[in-house]
Coordinates of C-alpha atoms in Angstrom, one line a residue:
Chain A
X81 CA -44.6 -30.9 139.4
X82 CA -46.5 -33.2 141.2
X83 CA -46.2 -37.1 141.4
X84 CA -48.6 -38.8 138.4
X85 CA -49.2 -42.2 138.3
X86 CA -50.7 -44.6 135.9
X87 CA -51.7 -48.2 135.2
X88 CA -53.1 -49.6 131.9
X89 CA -55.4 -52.6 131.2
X90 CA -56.2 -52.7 135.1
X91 CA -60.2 -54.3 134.3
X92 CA -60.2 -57.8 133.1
X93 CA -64.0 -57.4 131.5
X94 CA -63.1 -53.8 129.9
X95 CA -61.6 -53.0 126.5
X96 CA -59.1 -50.6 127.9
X97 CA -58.8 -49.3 130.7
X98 CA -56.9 -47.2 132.7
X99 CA -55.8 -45.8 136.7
X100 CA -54.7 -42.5 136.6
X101 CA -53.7 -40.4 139.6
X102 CA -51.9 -36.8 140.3
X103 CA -50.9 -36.3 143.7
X104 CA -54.4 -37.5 145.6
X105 CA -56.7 -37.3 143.3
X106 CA -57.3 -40.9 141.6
X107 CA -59.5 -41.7 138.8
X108 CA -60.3 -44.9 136.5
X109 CA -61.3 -44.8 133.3
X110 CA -62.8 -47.8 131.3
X111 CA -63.6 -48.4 128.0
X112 CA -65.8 -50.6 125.8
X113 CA -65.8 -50.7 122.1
X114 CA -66.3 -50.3 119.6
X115 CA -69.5 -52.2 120.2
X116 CA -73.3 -52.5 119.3
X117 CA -75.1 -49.5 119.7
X118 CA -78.9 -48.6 120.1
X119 CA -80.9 -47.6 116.7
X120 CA -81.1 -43.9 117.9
X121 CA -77.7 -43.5 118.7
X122 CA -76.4 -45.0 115.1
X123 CA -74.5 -42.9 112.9
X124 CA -73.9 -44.1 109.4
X125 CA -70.3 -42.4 108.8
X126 CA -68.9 -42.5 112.1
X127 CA -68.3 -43.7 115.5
X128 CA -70.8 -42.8 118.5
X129 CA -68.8 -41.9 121.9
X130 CA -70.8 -42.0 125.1
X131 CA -68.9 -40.4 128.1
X132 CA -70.0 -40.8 131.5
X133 CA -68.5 -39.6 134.7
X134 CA -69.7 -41.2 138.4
X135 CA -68.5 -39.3 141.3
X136 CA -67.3 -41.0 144.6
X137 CA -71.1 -41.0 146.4
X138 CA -74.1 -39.9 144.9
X139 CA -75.5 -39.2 141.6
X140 CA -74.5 -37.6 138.8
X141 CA -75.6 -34.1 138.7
X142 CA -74.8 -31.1 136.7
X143 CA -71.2 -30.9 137.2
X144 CA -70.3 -33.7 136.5
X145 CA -72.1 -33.7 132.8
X146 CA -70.3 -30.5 132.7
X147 CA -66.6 -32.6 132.6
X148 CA -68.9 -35.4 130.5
X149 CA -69.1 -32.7 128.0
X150 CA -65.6 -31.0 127.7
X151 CA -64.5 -35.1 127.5
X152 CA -66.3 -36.2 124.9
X153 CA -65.7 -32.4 123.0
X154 CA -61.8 -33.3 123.4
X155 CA -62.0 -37.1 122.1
X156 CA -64.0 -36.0 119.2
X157 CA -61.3 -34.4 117.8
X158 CA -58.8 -37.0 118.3
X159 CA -60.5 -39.8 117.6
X160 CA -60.7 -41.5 114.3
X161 CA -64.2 -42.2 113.8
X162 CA -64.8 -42.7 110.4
X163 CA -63.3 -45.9 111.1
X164 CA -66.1 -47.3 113.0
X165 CA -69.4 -46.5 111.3
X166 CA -72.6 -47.3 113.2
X167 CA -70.8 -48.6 116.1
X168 CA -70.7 -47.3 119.6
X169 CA -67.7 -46.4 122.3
X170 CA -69.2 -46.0 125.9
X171 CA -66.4 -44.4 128.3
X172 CA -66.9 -44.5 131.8
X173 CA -65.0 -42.4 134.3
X174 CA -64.8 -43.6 137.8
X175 CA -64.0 -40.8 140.5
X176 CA -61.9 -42.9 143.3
X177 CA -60.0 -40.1 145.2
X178 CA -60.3 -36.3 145.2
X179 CA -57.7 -33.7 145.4
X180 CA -59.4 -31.4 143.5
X181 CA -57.9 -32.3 140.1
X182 CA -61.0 -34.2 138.6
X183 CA -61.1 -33.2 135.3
X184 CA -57.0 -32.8 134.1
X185 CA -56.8 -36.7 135.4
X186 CA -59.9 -37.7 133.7
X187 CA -58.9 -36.7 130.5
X188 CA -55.4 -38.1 131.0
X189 CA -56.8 -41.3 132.2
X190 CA -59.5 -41.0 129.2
X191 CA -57.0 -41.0 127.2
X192 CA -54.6 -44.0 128.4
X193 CA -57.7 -46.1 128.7
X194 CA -58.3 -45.5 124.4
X195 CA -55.0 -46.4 124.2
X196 CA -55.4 -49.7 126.4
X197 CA -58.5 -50.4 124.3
X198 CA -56.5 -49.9 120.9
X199 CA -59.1 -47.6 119.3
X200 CA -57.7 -45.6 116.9
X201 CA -56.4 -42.0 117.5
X202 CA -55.3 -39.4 115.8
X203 CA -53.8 -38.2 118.5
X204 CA -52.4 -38.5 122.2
X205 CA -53.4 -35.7 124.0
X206 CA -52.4 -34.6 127.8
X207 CA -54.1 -32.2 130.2
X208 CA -52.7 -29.5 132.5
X209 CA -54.5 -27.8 135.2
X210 CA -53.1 -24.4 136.7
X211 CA -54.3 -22.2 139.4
X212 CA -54.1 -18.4 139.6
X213 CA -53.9 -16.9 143.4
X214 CA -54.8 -13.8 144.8
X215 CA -50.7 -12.1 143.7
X216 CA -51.0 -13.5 140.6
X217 CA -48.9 -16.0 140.9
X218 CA -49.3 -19.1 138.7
X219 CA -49.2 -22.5 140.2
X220 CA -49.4 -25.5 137.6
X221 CA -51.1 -28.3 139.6
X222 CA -52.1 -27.5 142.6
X223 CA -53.2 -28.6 145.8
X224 CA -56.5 -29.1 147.1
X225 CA -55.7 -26.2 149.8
X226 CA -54.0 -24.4 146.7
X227 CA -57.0 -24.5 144.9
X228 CA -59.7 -23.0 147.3
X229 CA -57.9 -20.2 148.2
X230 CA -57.3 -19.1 144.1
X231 CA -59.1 -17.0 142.3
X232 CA -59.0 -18.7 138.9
X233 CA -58.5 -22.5 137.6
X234 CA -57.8 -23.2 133.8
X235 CA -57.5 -26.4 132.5
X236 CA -55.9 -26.6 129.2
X237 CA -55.7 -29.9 126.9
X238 CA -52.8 -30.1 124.4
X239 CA -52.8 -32.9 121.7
X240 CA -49.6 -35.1 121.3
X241 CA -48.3 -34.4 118.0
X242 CA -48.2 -30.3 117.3
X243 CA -49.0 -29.3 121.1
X244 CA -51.7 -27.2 120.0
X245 CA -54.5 -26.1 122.8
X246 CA -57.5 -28.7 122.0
X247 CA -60.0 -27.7 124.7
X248 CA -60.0 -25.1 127.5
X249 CA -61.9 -25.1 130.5
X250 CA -61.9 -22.2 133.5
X251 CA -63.7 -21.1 136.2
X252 CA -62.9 -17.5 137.7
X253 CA -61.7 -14.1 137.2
X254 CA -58.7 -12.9 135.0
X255 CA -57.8 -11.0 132.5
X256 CA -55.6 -11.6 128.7
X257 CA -52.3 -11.2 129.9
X258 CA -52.7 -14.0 132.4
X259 CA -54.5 -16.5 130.4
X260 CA -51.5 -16.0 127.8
X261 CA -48.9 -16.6 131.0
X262 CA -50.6 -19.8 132.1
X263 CA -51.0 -20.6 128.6
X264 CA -47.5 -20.6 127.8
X265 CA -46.5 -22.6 131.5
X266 CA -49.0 -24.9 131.0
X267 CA -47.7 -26.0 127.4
X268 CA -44.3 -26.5 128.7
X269 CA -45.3 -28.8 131.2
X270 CA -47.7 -30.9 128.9
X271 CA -45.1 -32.0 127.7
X272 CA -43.7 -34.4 130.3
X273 CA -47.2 -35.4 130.6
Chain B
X1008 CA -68.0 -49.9 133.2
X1009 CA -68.0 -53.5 135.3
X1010 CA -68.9 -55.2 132.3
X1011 CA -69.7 -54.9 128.7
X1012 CA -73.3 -55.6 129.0
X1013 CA -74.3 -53.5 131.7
X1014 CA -75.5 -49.9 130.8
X1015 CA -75.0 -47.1 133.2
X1016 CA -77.8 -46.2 135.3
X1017 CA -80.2 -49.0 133.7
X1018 CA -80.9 -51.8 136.9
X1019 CA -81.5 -54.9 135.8
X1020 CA -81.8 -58.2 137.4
X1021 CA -78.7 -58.4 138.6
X1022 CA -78.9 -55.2 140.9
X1023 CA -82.0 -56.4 142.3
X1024 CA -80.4 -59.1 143.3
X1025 CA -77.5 -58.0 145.1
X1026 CA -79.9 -54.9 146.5
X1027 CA -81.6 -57.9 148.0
X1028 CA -78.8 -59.3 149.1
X1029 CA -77.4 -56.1 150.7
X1030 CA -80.5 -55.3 152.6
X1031 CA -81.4 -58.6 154.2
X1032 CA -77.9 -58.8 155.1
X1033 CA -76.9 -55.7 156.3
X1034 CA -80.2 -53.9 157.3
X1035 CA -82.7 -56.6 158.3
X1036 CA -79.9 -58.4 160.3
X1037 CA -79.8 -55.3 162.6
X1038 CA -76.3 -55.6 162.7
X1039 CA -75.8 -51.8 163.3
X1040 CA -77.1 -50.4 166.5
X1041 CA -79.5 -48.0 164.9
X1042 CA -80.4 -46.9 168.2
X1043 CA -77.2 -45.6 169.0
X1044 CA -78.0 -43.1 165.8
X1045 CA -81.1 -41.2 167.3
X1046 CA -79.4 -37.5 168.2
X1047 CA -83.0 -36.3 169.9
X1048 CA -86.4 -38.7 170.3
X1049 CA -88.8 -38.0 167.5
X1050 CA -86.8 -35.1 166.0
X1051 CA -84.0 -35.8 164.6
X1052 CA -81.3 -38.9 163.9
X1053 CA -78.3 -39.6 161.6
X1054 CA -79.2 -41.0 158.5
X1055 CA -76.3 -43.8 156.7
X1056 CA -76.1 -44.2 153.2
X1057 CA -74.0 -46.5 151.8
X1058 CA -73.0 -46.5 148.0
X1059 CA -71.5 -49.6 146.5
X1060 CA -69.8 -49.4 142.6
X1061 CA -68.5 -52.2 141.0
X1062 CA -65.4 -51.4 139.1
X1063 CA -65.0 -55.3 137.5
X1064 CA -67.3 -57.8 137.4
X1065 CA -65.2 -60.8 138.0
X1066 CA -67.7 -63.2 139.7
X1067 CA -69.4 -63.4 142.6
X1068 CA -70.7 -60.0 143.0
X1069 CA -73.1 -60.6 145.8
X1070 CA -70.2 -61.3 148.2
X1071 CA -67.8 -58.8 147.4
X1072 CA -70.9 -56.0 147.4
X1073 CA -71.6 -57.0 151.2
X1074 CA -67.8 -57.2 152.7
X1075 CA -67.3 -53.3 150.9
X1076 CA -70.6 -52.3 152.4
X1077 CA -69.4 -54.0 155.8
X1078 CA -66.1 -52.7 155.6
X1079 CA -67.1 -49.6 154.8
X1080 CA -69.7 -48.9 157.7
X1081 CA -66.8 -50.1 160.1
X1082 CA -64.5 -47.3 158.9
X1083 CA -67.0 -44.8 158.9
X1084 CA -67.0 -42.5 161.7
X1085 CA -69.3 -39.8 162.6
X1086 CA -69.1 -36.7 163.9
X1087 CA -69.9 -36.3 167.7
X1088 CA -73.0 -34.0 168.7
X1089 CA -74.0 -32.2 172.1
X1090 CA -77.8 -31.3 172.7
X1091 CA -78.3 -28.5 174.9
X1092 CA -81.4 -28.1 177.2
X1093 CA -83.2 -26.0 174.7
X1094 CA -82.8 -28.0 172.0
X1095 CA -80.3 -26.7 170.3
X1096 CA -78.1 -29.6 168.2
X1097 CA -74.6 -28.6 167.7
X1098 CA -72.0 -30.9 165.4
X1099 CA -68.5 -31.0 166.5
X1100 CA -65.4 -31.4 163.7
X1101 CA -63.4 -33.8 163.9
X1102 CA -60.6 -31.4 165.8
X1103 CA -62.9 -30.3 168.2
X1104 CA -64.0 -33.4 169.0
X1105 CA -62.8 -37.1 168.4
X1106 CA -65.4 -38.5 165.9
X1107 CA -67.5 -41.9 167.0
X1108 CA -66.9 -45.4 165.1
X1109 CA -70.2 -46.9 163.5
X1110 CA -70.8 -50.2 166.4
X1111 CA -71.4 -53.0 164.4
X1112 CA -72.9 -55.6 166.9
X1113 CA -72.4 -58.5 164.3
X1114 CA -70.5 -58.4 161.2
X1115 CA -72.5 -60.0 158.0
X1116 CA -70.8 -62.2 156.1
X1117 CA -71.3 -63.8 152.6
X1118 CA -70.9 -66.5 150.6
X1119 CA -72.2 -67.6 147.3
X1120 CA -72.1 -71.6 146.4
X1121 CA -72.4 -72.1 142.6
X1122 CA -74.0 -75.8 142.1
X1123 CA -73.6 -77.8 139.0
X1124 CA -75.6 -80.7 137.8
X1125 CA -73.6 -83.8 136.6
X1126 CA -76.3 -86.4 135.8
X1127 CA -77.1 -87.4 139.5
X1128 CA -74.8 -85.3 141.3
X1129 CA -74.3 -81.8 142.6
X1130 CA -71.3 -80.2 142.4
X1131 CA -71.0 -77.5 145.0
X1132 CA -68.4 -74.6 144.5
X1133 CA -67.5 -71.9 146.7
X1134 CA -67.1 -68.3 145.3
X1135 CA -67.5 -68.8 141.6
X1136 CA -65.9 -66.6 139.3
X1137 CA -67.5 -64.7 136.4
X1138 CA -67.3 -68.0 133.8
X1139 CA -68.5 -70.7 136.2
X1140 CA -71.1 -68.2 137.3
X1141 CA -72.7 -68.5 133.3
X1142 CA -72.8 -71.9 133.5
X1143 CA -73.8 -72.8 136.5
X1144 CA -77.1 -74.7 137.0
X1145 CA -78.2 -72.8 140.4
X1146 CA -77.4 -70.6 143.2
X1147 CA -77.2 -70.4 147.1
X1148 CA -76.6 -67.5 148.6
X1149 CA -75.9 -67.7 152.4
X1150 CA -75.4 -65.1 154.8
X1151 CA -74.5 -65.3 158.3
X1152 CA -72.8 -63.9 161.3
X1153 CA -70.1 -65.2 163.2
X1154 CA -72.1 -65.8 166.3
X1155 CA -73.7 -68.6 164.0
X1156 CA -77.0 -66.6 163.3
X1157 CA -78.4 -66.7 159.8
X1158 CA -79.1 -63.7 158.0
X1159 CA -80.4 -64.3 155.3
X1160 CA -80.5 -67.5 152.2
X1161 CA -81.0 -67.0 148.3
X1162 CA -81.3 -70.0 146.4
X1163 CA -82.6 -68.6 142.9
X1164 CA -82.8 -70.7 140.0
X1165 CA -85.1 -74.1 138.9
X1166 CA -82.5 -76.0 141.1
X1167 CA -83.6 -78.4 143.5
X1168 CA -81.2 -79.8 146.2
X1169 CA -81.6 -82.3 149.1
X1170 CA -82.0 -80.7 152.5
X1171 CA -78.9 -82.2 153.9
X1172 CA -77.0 -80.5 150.7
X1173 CA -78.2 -77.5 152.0
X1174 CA -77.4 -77.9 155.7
X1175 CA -73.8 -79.0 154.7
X1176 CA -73.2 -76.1 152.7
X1177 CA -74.4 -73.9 155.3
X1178 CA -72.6 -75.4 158.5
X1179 CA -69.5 -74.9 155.6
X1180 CA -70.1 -71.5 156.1
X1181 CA -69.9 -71.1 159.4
X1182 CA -66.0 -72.2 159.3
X1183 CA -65.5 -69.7 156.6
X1184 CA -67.6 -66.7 157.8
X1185 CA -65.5 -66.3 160.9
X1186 CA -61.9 -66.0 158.9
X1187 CA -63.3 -63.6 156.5
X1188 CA -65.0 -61.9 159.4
X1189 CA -61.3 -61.2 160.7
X1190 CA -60.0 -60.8 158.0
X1191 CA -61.9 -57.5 156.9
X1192 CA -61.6 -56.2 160.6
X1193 CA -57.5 -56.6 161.3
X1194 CA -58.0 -54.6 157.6
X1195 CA -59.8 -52.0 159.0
X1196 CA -57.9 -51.5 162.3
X1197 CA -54.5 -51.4 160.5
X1198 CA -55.8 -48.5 158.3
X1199 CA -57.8 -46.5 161.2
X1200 CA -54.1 -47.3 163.3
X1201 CA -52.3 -45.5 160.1
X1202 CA -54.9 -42.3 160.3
X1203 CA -54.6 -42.2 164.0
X1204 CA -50.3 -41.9 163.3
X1205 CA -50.9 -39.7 160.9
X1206 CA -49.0 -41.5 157.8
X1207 CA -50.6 -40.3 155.0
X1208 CA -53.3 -43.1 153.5
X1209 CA -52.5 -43.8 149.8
X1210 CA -55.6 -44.6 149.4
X1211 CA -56.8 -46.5 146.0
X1212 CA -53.2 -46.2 144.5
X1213 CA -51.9 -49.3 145.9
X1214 CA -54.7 -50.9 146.7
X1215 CA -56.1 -52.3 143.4
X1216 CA -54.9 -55.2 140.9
X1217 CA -56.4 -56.1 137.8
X1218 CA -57.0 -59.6 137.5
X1219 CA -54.4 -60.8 134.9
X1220 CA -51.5 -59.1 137.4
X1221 CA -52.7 -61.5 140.2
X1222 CA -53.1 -64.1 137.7
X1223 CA -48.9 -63.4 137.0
X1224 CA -48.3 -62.9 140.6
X1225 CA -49.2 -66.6 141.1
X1226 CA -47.5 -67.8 138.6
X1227 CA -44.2 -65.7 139.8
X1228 CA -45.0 -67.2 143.5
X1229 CA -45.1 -70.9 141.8
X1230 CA -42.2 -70.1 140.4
X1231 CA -39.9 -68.9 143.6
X1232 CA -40.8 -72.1 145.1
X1233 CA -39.0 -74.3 142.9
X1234 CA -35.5 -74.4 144.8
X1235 CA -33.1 -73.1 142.3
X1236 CA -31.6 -70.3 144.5
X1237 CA -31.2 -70.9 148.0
X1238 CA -31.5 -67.7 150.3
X1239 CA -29.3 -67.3 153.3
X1240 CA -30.2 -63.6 154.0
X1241 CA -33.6 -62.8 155.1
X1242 CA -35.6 -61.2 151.8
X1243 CA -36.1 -57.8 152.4
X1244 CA -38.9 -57.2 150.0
X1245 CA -39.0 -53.2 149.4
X1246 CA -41.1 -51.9 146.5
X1247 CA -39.5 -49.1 144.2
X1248 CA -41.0 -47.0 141.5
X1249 CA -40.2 -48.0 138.3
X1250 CA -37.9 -46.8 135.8
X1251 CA -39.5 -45.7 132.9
X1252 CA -36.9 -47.3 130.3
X1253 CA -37.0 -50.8 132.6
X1254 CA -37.2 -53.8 130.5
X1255 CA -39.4 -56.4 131.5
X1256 CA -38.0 -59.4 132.9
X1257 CA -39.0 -63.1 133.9
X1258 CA -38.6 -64.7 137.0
X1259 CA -36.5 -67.8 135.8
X1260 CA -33.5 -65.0 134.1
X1261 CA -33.2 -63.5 137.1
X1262 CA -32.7 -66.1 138.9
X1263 CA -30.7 -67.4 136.7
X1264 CA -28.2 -64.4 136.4
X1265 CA -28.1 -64.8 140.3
X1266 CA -26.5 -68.1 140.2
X1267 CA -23.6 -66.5 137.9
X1268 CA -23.1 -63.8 140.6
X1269 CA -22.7 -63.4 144.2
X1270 CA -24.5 -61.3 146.4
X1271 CA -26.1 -59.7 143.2
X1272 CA -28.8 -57.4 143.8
X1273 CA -31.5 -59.1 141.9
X1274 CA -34.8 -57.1 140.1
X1275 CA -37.5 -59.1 139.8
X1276 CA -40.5 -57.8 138.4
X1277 CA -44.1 -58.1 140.3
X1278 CA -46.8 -56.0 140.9
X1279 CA -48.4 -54.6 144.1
X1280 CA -51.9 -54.8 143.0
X1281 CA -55.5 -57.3 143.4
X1282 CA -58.3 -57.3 141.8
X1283 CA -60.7 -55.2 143.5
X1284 CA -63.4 -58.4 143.9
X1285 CA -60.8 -60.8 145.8
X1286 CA -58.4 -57.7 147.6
X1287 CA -59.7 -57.1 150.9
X1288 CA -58.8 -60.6 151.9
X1289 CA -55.5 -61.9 150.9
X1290 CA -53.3 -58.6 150.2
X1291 CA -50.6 -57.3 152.2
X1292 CA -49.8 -54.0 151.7
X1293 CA -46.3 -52.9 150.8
X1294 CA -44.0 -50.3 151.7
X1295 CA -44.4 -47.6 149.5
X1296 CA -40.7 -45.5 148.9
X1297 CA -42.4 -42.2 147.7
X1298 CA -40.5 -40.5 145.1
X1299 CA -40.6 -36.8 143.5
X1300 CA -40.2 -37.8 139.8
X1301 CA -42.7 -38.6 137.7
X1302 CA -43.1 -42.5 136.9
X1303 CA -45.7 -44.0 134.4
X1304 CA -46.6 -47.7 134.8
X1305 CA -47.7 -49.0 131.4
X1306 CA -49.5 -53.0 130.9
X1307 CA -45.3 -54.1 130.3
X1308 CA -44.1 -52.9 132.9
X1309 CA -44.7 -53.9 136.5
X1310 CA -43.3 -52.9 139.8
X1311 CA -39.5 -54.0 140.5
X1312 CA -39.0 -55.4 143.9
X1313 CA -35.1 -55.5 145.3
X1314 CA -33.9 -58.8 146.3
X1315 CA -31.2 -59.2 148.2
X1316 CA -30.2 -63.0 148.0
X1317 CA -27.2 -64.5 149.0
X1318 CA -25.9 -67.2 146.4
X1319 CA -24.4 -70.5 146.6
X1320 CA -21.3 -71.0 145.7

């Protein structure tokens, strides 16, 4: 597997916040909350989470509210957000380094950063990115090279407590069986994550 | 995500500000030969944009803004490109072709005097952080190049200071600018050196602190300066990964349990990381042993350095 690294509380003007990195690809995550929130945004019974993901140059385009919206799908469910009516959680995701990796260390840094900021889970939850290559061969966190010559990515999220699949992201061609094979790797490797 | 009252994508005053800053320093100094840029007269020429995002707002963001934007261009290199006689523009990789370091004529520096009004008096403080910064009565913001050359000066607020406050403050400056000029470009050099080698650049892992880490790495330094344990070796400082299980560990019970022993190998705990607003200038950068295992660093638990001291007996 390769090398992760992380660092907690690593803002001084954030809530939580988090470094996370696998192999090249670095990301921070920051949080702040639960805080005021604008008058459209208010709910009565619950928290409102506001994700937002800034790549390394540019602006934020399509892609990146794509990983916005499978991160703010997978806190939902593991956040405890009855807790904190008509308040506000704004999570920001900061791309530093890319190997290719963006979304499996976002959520794993998302999810250190909720910890840092001591807002109250349900759930720890880790995910686990895999690559499918041309002979059908499974690799579990690949490499950047890895991943541009395979035919399929999934990205699976496991909570912490029953290691059941929360969310599931992928992008190319393949069939059952080998969704249920990468399924199965994946979960056994979530769990040193 | 620098701070809690700054909403993504909304400006602000304080963006204005620094844009200001940014652009009088950087693009009206003509400190880039933009000349040098131009691939064909009147058709076409490289275009440089340069984003700046502040991860923490710990003061003084003015001055940290320009030295990234400064560093930055310096370390950027560009492809080389060959016009033909028919006007044909071809762009070389980098492995056909070594790539071109941006020529910065004069390097821009920065610096941010926070004044405070005591009845009759001025106080003048150099690179406020983000609490003296609220309470500060006004602002100068100087910018200048090493050559001596003014790029640009702020002074926003309803302060109003003596002209000879003002000329003191800036021939302060000059002392500073050249240092911090240096500073950023040995920086530079030792990273482009470690491309040109080939050792693989760690990049952002190593590079960042948060700011209570530093604040503990000062107090650890104070701390190994009181002479309790005299060193006969030299200190080979190596950083190692941490152990997940590792307790946490104070300076003064380390040294302490090296008094009891001889020759004991002693752990004491630091960490390799600055806060991304005061990094570029003061940090040294580490050895890095690179290991296969996985290791999670948690707020407890900070990077174990081995000492090897000699004790007295």
């Amino acid at each position: 597997m390769a090398q992760h690294k992380g660092e907690l509380n690593f803002l001084s003007r954030s809530d939580g916040s988090a470094l996370y990195s696998i192999d090249d690809t670095v990301i921070l995550a920051s949080v702040h909350g639960p805080s005021d929130v604008k008058v459209s945004n208010r709910k009565h019974d619950g928290l409102h989470l506001d994700v937002c993901f800034s790549p390394r140059t540019g602006s934020s385009n399509i892609g990146e509210k794509t990983i916005e919206a499978i991160i703010t799908h997978t806190i939902k469910q593991c956040l405890l957000a009855h807790l904190h009516p008509r308040a506000g959680v704004t999570l920001t995701i900061q791309e530093m380094q890319s190997g290719g990796l963006d979304l499996s260390v976002s959520i794993n840094a998302s999810c250190l950063a909720l910890l840092d900021a001591g807002i109250q889970m349900s759930t720890t939850f880790a995910a686990v990115t895999c690559c499918l290559t041309s002979d059908d061969v499974c690799i579990v966190e690949p490499s950047e090279i890895e991943l541009k010559e395979s035919k399929a990515v999934l990205t699976y999220v496991f909570d912490g407590t029953k290691m059941d699949v929360i969310t599931t992201h992928q992008e190319g061609a393949f069939d059952c069986k080998q969704l249920l094979k990468c399924l199965a790797k994946c979960k056994t490797v979530a769990k040193d994550v | 995500m620098a701070a809690p009252h700054f909403e993504m994508g909304k400006g602000g005053e304080i963006i204005d500000e620094i844009q200001q800053i940014l652009d009088r320093n950087i693009k009206e100094s003509r400190c880039l030969d933009v000349e040098s840029l131009c691939i064909m007269a009147e058709e076409s020429v490289w275009q440089f944009k340069v984003d700046v995002t502040v991860l923490n707002h710990g003061g003084n963001l003015g001055d940290a803004c320009n030295l990234a934007a400064v560093a930055a261009l310096r370390h950027f290199h560009r492809p080389d490109v060959t016009v033909e006689e028919d006007g044909r523009v071809t762009i070389h990789t980098h492995e056909e072709k070594e790539l071109i370091p941006t020529f910065l004529k004069k390097i821009p520096v920065c610096l941010t005097f926070a004044l405070f009004e005591v009845e009759d008096d001025c106080i003048t403080l150099i690179d406020p952080t983000e609490t003296e910064e609220r309470v500060m009565s006004g602002k100068l913001v100087v910018g200048l190049n090493p050559h001596g050359e003014i790029t640009s000066l702020l002074f926003p607020g309803k302060l109003c200071l003596q002209k000879h406050h003002i000329m003191s403050c800036v021939s302060h400056t000059f002392l500073e600018a050249k240092s911090i000029a240096e500073t950023v470009m040995s920086l530079v050099e030792d990273d482009l050196e470690k491309r040109r080698s080939s050792i693989k650049v760690k990049g952002f892992l190593n590079c960042l602190r948060s700011d209570s880490v530093y604040k503990k790495q000062l107090l650890r330094e104070r701390i190994k300066n009181v002479p309790v344990m005299k060193v006969k070796s030299d200190v080979k400082v190596k950083e190692e990964s941490m152990e997940e299980t590792g307790s946490e560990e104070t300076c003064k019970e380390i040294v302490a349990e090296s008094l009891e022993n001889e020759q004991k190998e002693a752990y004491v705990d630091t960490s390799s990381d600055e806060e991304f607003s005061q990094d570029l200038l003061n940090k040294t950068l580490p050895e890095i042993k690179k290991e296969k295992k996985k290791k999670v660093k948690s707020k407890t638990k900070k990077n174990k350095i081995k000492l090897e001291t000699g004790c007295r007996q």
